[in-house]
GROMACS .gro file of C-alpha atoms in nm:
model
  338
    1MET     CA    1  -1.664  10.714  -1.489
    2ASN     CA    2  -1.771  10.537  -1.806
    3GLU     CA    3  -1.584  10.680  -2.103
    4PRO     CA    4  -1.748  10.696  -2.446
    5GLN     CA    5  -1.630  10.527  -2.759
    6HIS     CA    6  -1.405  10.762  -2.953
    7ARG     CA    7  -1.399  10.836  -3.323
    8SER     CA    8  -1.026  10.909  -3.340
    9GLY     CA    9  -0.702  10.802  -3.182
   10THR     CA   10  -0.609  11.159  -3.085
   11LYS     CA   11  -0.415  11.174  -2.760
   12PHE     CA   12  -0.390  11.481  -2.542
   13PHE     CA   13  -0.123  11.627  -2.319
   14VAL     CA   14  -0.257  11.723  -1.975
   15GLY     CA   15  -0.161  12.034  -1.780
   16ALA     CA   16  -0.231  11.840  -1.463
   17TYR     CA   17  -0.062  12.095  -1.239
   18ALA     CA   18  -0.368  12.321  -1.272
   19ALA     CA   19  -0.571  12.062  -1.077
   20ALA     CA   20  -0.297  11.913  -0.858
   21PRO     CA   21  -0.342  11.845  -0.484
   22SER     CA   22  -0.019  12.040  -0.419
   23LEU     CA   23  -0.213  12.360  -0.487
   24GLN     CA   24  -0.357  12.313  -0.137
   25GLY     CA   25  -0.045  12.185   0.036
   26TRP     CA   26   0.241  11.946  -0.027
   27ASN     CA   27   0.165  11.580   0.037
   28PRO     CA   28   0.384  11.342  -0.167
   29ALA     CA   29   0.142  11.050  -0.127
   30SER     CA   30  -0.157  11.247  -0.259
   31GLU     CA   31   0.048  11.406  -0.539
   32GLY     CA   32   0.191  11.069  -0.640
   33LYS     CA   33  -0.151  10.905  -0.658
   34PHE     CA   34  -0.287  11.198  -0.857
   35LEU     CA   35  -0.006  11.185  -1.115
   36ALA     CA   36  -0.025  10.808  -1.152
   37ASP     CA   37  -0.402  10.814  -1.198
   38VAL     CA   38  -0.387  11.095  -1.456
   39LEU     CA   39  -0.113  10.924  -1.657
   40ALA     CA   40  -0.317  10.601  -1.653
   41LEU     CA   41  -0.619  10.764  -1.823
   42ASP     CA   42  -0.695  10.638  -2.171
   43GLY     CA   43  -0.599  10.900  -2.428
   44VAL     CA   44  -0.325  11.077  -2.230
   45ALA     CA   45  -0.008  11.134  -2.433
   46GLY     CA   46   0.179  11.286  -2.140
   47LEU     CA   47   0.199  11.596  -1.922
   48GLU     CA   48   0.248  11.967  -1.967
   49ILE     CA   49   0.495  12.049  -1.689
   50PRO     CA   50   0.531  12.398  -1.539
   51PHE     CA   51   0.881  12.542  -1.505
   52THR     CA   52   0.932  12.798  -1.229
   53GLY     CA   53   1.308  12.749  -1.188
   54ALA     CA   54   1.262  12.375  -1.137
   55LEU     CA   55   1.028  12.113  -1.287
   56HIS     CA   56   0.833  12.086  -0.963
   57LYS     CA   57   0.784  12.362  -0.708
   58ASN     CA   58   0.826  12.125  -0.413
   59ASP     CA   59   1.066  11.845  -0.512
   60GLU     CA   60   1.200  11.801  -0.864
   61PRO     CA   61   1.396  11.476  -0.801
   62TRP     CA   62   1.086  11.320  -0.643
   63PHE     CA   63   0.872  11.444  -0.932
   64LEU     CA   64   1.100  11.296  -1.199
   65GLN     CA   65   1.072  10.958  -1.030
   66GLN     CA   66   0.693  10.969  -1.078
   67LEU     CA   67   0.720  11.010  -1.456
   68PRO     CA   68   0.719  10.705  -1.680
   69ALA     CA   69   0.974  10.701  -1.960
   70THR     CA   70   0.699  10.579  -2.194
   71ALA     CA   71   0.510  10.911  -2.184
   72GLU     CA   72   0.596  11.238  -2.358
   73TYR     CA   73   0.612  11.584  -2.208
   74ILE     CA   74   0.582  11.957  -2.274
   75VAL     CA   75   0.751  12.216  -2.054
   76THR     CA   76   0.574  12.551  -2.009
   77THR     CA   77   0.739  12.864  -1.872
   78ILE     CA   78   0.419  13.058  -1.797
   79PRO     CA   79   0.419  13.007  -1.416
   80GLY     CA   80   0.782  13.114  -1.387
   81THR     CA   81   0.727  13.404  -1.625
   82ALA     CA   82   0.431  13.529  -1.419
   83ALA     CA   83   0.632  13.506  -1.095
   84ARG     CA   84   0.924  13.699  -1.242
   85LEU     CA   85   0.694  13.967  -1.377
   86GLN     CA   86   0.568  14.030  -1.024
   87ALA     CA   87   0.924  14.105  -0.916
   88ASP     CA   88   1.026  14.290  -1.235
   89PRO     CA   89   0.757  14.435  -1.466
   90ALA     CA   90   1.019  14.476  -1.742
   91PHE     CA   91   1.097  14.101  -1.753
   92GLY     CA   92   1.020  13.931  -2.084
   93LEU     CA   93   1.141  13.808  -2.421
   94ALA     CA   94   0.961  14.099  -2.590
   95SER     CA   95   1.088  14.361  -2.346
   96THR     CA   96   1.235  14.688  -2.468
   97SER     CA   97   1.438  14.691  -2.145
   98ALA     CA   98   1.779  14.539  -2.220
   99ALA     CA   99   1.804  14.403  -1.866
  100GLY     CA  100   1.450  14.263  -1.873
  101ARG     CA  101   1.504  14.090  -2.205
  102LYS     CA  102   1.841  13.950  -2.098
  103ALA     CA  103   1.688  13.806  -1.782
  104ALA     CA  104   1.409  13.642  -1.984
  105VAL     CA  105   1.652  13.489  -2.234
  106GLU     CA  106   1.853  13.348  -1.943
  107PHE     CA  107   1.533  13.208  -1.791
  108ALA     CA  108   1.452  13.040  -2.125
  109GLY     CA  109   1.798  12.883  -2.112
  110GLU     CA  110   1.728  12.749  -1.763
  111ALA     CA  111   1.400  12.604  -1.890
  112LEU     CA  112   1.579  12.436  -2.181
  113ASP     CA  113   1.831  12.285  -1.940
  114ALA     CA  114   1.539  12.150  -1.737
  115ALA     CA  115   1.383  12.007  -2.055
  116HIS     CA  116   1.710  11.831  -2.127
  117ARG     CA  117   1.712  11.688  -1.772
  118LEU     CA  118   1.364  11.558  -1.835
  119SER     CA  119   1.470  11.414  -2.171
  120ALA     CA  120   1.759  11.235  -2.005
  121HIS     CA  121   1.519  11.086  -1.750
  122THR     CA  122   1.291  10.961  -2.027
  123GLY     CA  123   1.570  10.815  -2.238
  124GLY     CA  124   1.638  11.110  -2.467
  125SER     CA  125   1.321  11.168  -2.667
  126GLY     CA  126   1.044  11.244  -2.419
  127VAL     CA  127   1.014  11.624  -2.443
  128ARG     CA  128   0.810  11.741  -2.741
  129ALA     CA  129   0.809  12.118  -2.688
  130LEU     CA  130   0.909  12.410  -2.468
  131GLU     CA  131   0.645  12.683  -2.442
  132LEU     CA  132   0.774  13.040  -2.416
  133HIS     CA  133   0.577  13.365  -2.380
  134ALA     CA  134   0.596  13.723  -2.509
  135ALA     CA  135   0.606  13.908  -2.177
  136PRO     CA  136   0.596  14.177  -2.042
  137VAL     CA  137   0.263  14.360  -2.044
  138ALA     CA  138   0.244  14.532  -2.382
  139ASP     CA  139   0.159  14.888  -2.280
  140GLY     CA  140   0.359  15.210  -2.263
  141GLY     CA  141   0.623  15.093  -2.511
  142ARG     CA  142   0.736  14.808  -2.288
  143THR     CA  143   0.742  14.556  -2.577
  144SER     CA  144   0.841  14.550  -2.942
  145VAL     CA  145   0.840  14.309  -3.234
  146SER     CA  146   1.214  14.369  -3.278
  147ALA     CA  147   1.291  14.276  -2.918
  148LEU     CA  148   1.092  13.953  -2.940
  149ALA     CA  149   1.248  13.863  -3.276
  150ASP     CA  150   1.597  13.924  -3.132
  151SER     CA  151   1.522  13.700  -2.834
  152LEU     CA  152   1.386  13.420  -3.051
  153THR     CA  153   1.681  13.449  -3.290
  154GLU     CA  154   1.925  13.412  -3.001
  155ILE     CA  155   1.731  13.126  -2.847
  156SER     CA  156   1.699  12.941  -3.178
  157ALA     CA  157   2.078  12.914  -3.201
  158TRP     CA  158   2.092  12.686  -2.896
  159ASP     CA  159   2.113  12.307  -2.905
  160TRP     CA  160   1.749  12.210  -2.878
  161GLN     CA  161   1.801  11.835  -2.934
  162GLY     CA  162   1.469  11.794  -3.112
  163VAL     CA  163   1.257  11.999  -2.869
  164GLN     CA  164   1.013  12.226  -3.057
  165ILE     CA  165   1.012  12.595  -2.962
  166VAL     CA  166   0.652  12.715  -2.922
  167LEU     CA  167   0.556  13.072  -2.840
  168GLU     CA  168   0.222  13.033  -2.661
  169HIS     CA  169  -0.016  13.323  -2.724
  170CYS     CA  170  -0.168  13.482  -2.415
  171ASP     CA  171  -0.443  13.742  -2.397
  172ALA     CA  172  -0.317  14.063  -2.556
  173PHE     CA  173  -0.316  14.402  -2.387
  174THR     CA  174  -0.622  14.608  -2.481
  175PRO     CA  175  -0.630  14.972  -2.364
  176GLY     CA  176  -0.908  15.040  -2.114
  177ARG     CA  177  -0.988  14.673  -2.051
  178PRO     CA  178  -0.874  14.454  -1.760
  179PHE     CA  179  -0.642  14.176  -1.870
  180ALA     CA  180  -0.512  13.845  -1.739
  181LYS     CA  181  -0.164  13.848  -1.900
  182GLY     CA  182  -0.181  14.150  -2.133
  183PHE     CA  183   0.104  14.045  -2.362
  184MET     CA  184   0.151  14.115  -2.736
  185THR     CA  185  -0.111  14.070  -3.007
  186LEU     CA  186  -0.105  13.751  -3.210
  187GLU     CA  187  -0.028  13.953  -3.524
  188ALA     CA  188   0.280  14.106  -3.359
  189GLU     CA  189   0.395  13.765  -3.237
  190VAL     CA  190   0.357  13.620  -3.586
  191GLU     CA  191   0.570  13.904  -3.726
  192ALA     CA  192   0.842  13.844  -3.467
  193VAL     CA  193   0.841  13.466  -3.514
  194SER     CA  194   0.853  13.503  -3.893
  195ARG     CA  195   1.151  13.739  -3.869
  196ALA     CA  196   1.339  13.500  -3.641
  197ASN     CA  197   1.260  13.199  -3.858
  198ASP     CA  198   1.377  13.382  -4.173
  199LEU     CA  199   1.706  13.471  -4.006
  200THR     CA  200   1.779  13.134  -3.851
  201GLY     CA  201   1.615  12.881  -4.077
  202ARG     CA  202   1.454  12.732  -3.766
  203SER     CA  203   1.081  12.677  -3.723
  204VAL     CA  204   0.956  12.846  -3.408
  205ARG     CA  205   0.578  12.805  -3.396
  206LEU     CA  206   0.290  12.957  -3.203
  207GLY     CA  207   0.045  12.783  -2.972
  208ILE     CA  208  -0.314  12.870  -2.888
  209ASN     CA  209  -0.467  12.839  -2.542
  210TRP     CA  210  -0.846  12.842  -2.589
  211GLY     CA  211  -0.927  13.037  -2.276
  212ARG     CA  212  -0.660  13.305  -2.321
  213SER     CA  213  -0.774  13.385  -2.675
  214VAL     CA  214  -1.135  13.412  -2.556
  215ILE     CA  215  -1.038  13.626  -2.254
  216GLU     CA  216  -0.856  13.860  -2.491
  217GLN     CA  217  -1.154  13.929  -2.715
  218ARG     CA  218  -1.440  13.857  -2.472
  219ARG     CA  219  -1.611  13.620  -2.715
  220ALA     CA  220  -1.606  13.244  -2.760
  221GLY     CA  221  -1.527  13.257  -3.132
  222ALA     CA  222  -1.185  13.415  -3.081
  223ALA     CA  223  -0.999  13.087  -3.030
  224VAL     CA  224  -1.101  12.927  -3.359
  225GLU     CA  225  -1.021  13.253  -3.540
  226HIS     CA  226  -0.671  13.251  -3.392
  227ILE     CA  227  -0.624  12.888  -3.492
  228ARG     CA  228  -0.729  12.960  -3.850
  229PHE     CA  229  -0.503  13.266  -3.864
  230LEU     CA  230  -0.202  13.058  -3.760
  231ARG     CA  231  -0.293  12.776  -3.999
  232ARG     CA  232  -0.298  13.027  -4.288
  233ALA     CA  233   0.042  13.158  -4.175
  234GLY     CA  234   0.179  12.802  -4.151
  235LEU     CA  235   0.279  12.864  -3.790
  236LEU     CA  236   0.032  12.671  -3.571
  237GLY     CA  237   0.232  12.481  -3.312
  238GLY     CA  238  -0.030  12.345  -3.074
  239LEU     CA  239  -0.371  12.387  -2.912
  240VAL     CA  240  -0.450  12.366  -2.541
  241LEU     CA  241  -0.816  12.340  -2.438
  242SER     CA  242  -0.851  12.547  -2.122
  243GLY     CA  243  -1.177  12.726  -2.051
  244CYS     CA  244  -1.303  13.055  -1.915
  245SER     CA  245  -1.635  13.214  -1.824
  246ASP     CA  246  -1.802  13.550  -1.870
  247ALA     CA  247  -1.953  13.514  -1.521
  248GLU     CA  248  -1.811  13.450  -1.175
  249THR     CA  249  -1.781  13.077  -1.100
  250ARG     CA  250  -1.646  12.868  -0.814
  251PHE     CA  251  -1.315  12.875  -1.006
  252GLY     CA  252  -1.279  13.254  -1.004
  253PRO     CA  253  -1.410  13.586  -1.138
  254ALA     CA  254  -1.547  13.649  -1.485
  255TRP     CA  255  -1.282  13.650  -1.761
  256ALA     CA  256  -1.012  13.519  -1.525
  257ASP     CA  257  -0.740  13.287  -1.657
  258VAL     CA  258  -0.823  13.011  -1.409
  259HIS     CA  259  -0.857  12.709  -1.641
  260VAL     CA  260  -1.234  12.669  -1.606
  261PRO     CA  261  -1.343  12.315  -1.706
  262PRO     CA  262  -1.577  12.275  -2.004
  263ALA     CA  263  -1.953  12.296  -1.982
  264PRO     CA  264  -2.122  11.956  -1.942
  265PRO     CA  265  -2.233  11.819  -2.279
  266GLN     CA  266  -2.603  11.798  -2.350
  267THR     CA  267  -2.610  11.422  -2.407
  268GLY     CA  268  -2.783  11.206  -2.148
  269GLY     CA  269  -2.633  10.904  -1.979
  270SER     CA  270  -2.845  10.655  -2.174
  271GLU     CA  271  -2.732  10.767  -2.520
  272PRO     CA  272  -2.465  10.574  -2.712
  273GLY     CA  273  -2.120  10.708  -2.630
  274ALA     CA  274  -2.241  10.916  -2.336
  275TYR     CA  275  -2.074  10.916  -1.998
  276ALA     CA  276  -2.174  10.990  -1.642
  277LEU     CA  277  -2.100  11.339  -1.505
  278SER     CA  278  -2.022  11.400  -1.138
  279GLY     CA  279  -2.056  11.778  -1.111
  280VAL     CA  280  -1.690  11.872  -1.150
  281LEU     CA  281  -1.751  12.042  -1.487
  282GLU     CA  282  -1.877  12.402  -1.505
  283PRO     CA  283  -2.218  12.489  -1.660
  284ALA     CA  284  -2.115  12.857  -1.696
  285SER     CA  285  -1.804  12.772  -1.899
  286LEU     CA  286  -1.787  12.923  -2.247
  287MET     CA  287  -1.586  12.621  -2.363
  288THR     CA  288  -1.860  12.388  -2.485
  289ALA     CA  289  -1.834  12.059  -2.671
  290ASP     CA  290  -1.933  12.241  -2.992
  291SER     CA  291  -1.654  12.496  -2.951
  292ILE     CA  292  -1.401  12.220  -2.878
  293ARG     CA  293  -1.513  12.030  -3.187
  294GLU     CA  294  -1.485  12.342  -3.404
  295CYS     CA  295  -1.136  12.423  -3.278
  296LEU     CA  296  -1.003  12.070  -3.317
  297ALA     CA  297  -1.139  12.059  -3.672
  298ALA     CA  298  -0.978  12.394  -3.752
  299ALA     CA  299  -0.645  12.279  -3.609
  300GLY     CA  300  -0.656  11.962  -3.819
  301THR     CA  301  -0.457  11.645  -3.781
  302ASP     CA  302  -0.127  11.739  -3.948
  303HIS     CA  303   0.148  11.653  -3.696
  304ARG     CA  304   0.330  11.972  -3.794
  305THR     CA  305   0.056  12.176  -3.623
  306GLY     CA  306   0.184  12.053  -3.288
  307VAL     CA  307   0.029  11.882  -2.990
  308ARG     CA  308  -0.323  11.891  -2.852
  309GLY     CA  309  -0.370  11.944  -2.482
  310ILE     CA  310  -0.617  12.006  -2.202
  311LYS     CA  311  -0.562  12.212  -1.888
  312VAL     CA  312  -0.844  12.247  -1.635
  313ALA     CA  313  -0.873  12.333  -1.269
  314ALA     CA  314  -1.049  12.128  -1.005
  315PRO     CA  315  -1.326  12.267  -0.783
  316PRO     CA  316  -1.206  12.419  -0.455
  317HIS     CA  317  -1.130  12.163  -0.184
  318ALA     CA  318  -1.169  11.873  -0.428
  319THR     CA  319  -1.048  11.528  -0.329
  320VAL     CA  320  -0.772  11.356  -0.525
  321ASP     CA  321  -1.031  11.142  -0.704
  322GLU     CA  322  -1.235  11.452  -0.797
  323ARG     CA  323  -0.921  11.618  -0.931
  324VAL     CA  324  -0.856  11.321  -1.154
  325ASP     CA  325  -1.224  11.308  -1.251
  326VAL     CA  326  -1.235  11.665  -1.385
  327ILE     CA  327  -0.940  11.581  -1.608
  328ALA     CA  328  -1.095  11.248  -1.711
  329GLN     CA  329  -1.427  11.408  -1.804
  330THR     CA  330  -1.262  11.691  -1.999
  331LEU     CA  331  -1.043  11.438  -2.177
  332ALA     CA  332  -1.346  11.227  -2.266
  333ILE     CA  333  -1.525  11.528  -2.416
  334ALA     CA  334  -1.217  11.631  -2.614
  335ARG     CA  335  -1.164  11.282  -2.752
  336GLN     CA  336  -1.527  11.251  -2.848
  337CYS     CA  337  -1.497  11.581  -3.036
  338ALA     CA  338  -1.170  11.496  -3.212
   0.00000   0.00000   0.00000
């Protein structure tokens, strides 16, 4: 594809695992080509890496060998958190179950150990942040601000070696409405983080995932409102551009947390700065170029507001090149909007 000229030097972390070939079966050659091609894209700062108990669901030692020491990385615990919730609905850092909260704190410790392994592989400074989450589902008294604050206070006392703790907001539980994650409200998370920070003197921050904020409130303006709320609180710790749709798409049902790619921009291929589109983007996506631009502007450029990222899925049965292309096109839109 032909990338446009960009107005800023903003670089983005890529949650490449959401589009990886390994979603359809493990093939080291295909996965290796995919990772190398994604990391070679102009404007990629590094990868957001899912932690499920290891840094790669198939082969962590192999995976580490694919990662250049020159890139930076984020580790996210959301896939492992979701898997553990299936086995134990009381699992979570915000859980009012003592056993569920203890298990989640231990899991966060395993994730930190994995981040340190990754840092060692990259020479000691390659991991920017570890993303944690306020599970479990916040209904029936299963969660509390006090429980989450206690977990974050305990976790903050560990040796983080420069890794930023980020509590990534997921769609909050709303009575009578289907949910994707159904965790705590952003206001409750801010209260818990503020309590922990006051007690420890540390600076846990909160991250926004565009799609999860929009899924929560069923409207495209929710993400920028969440960003502005966290900016006012001085707690914004990152923004990941990951879309959703209010209609069924080839990526999944309406309002599903399936990392729908952005809608194709309106510009034509002959205009200055435009780029060719191959059909891997999603016309029904609520995440448009205008919404991306608004959110990036609201997040600002202060390095203390954390990283900027993209996380999009590939169409079903996509080739390796198509999987890279959906990331490349999303990245190009994001950089043009930055």
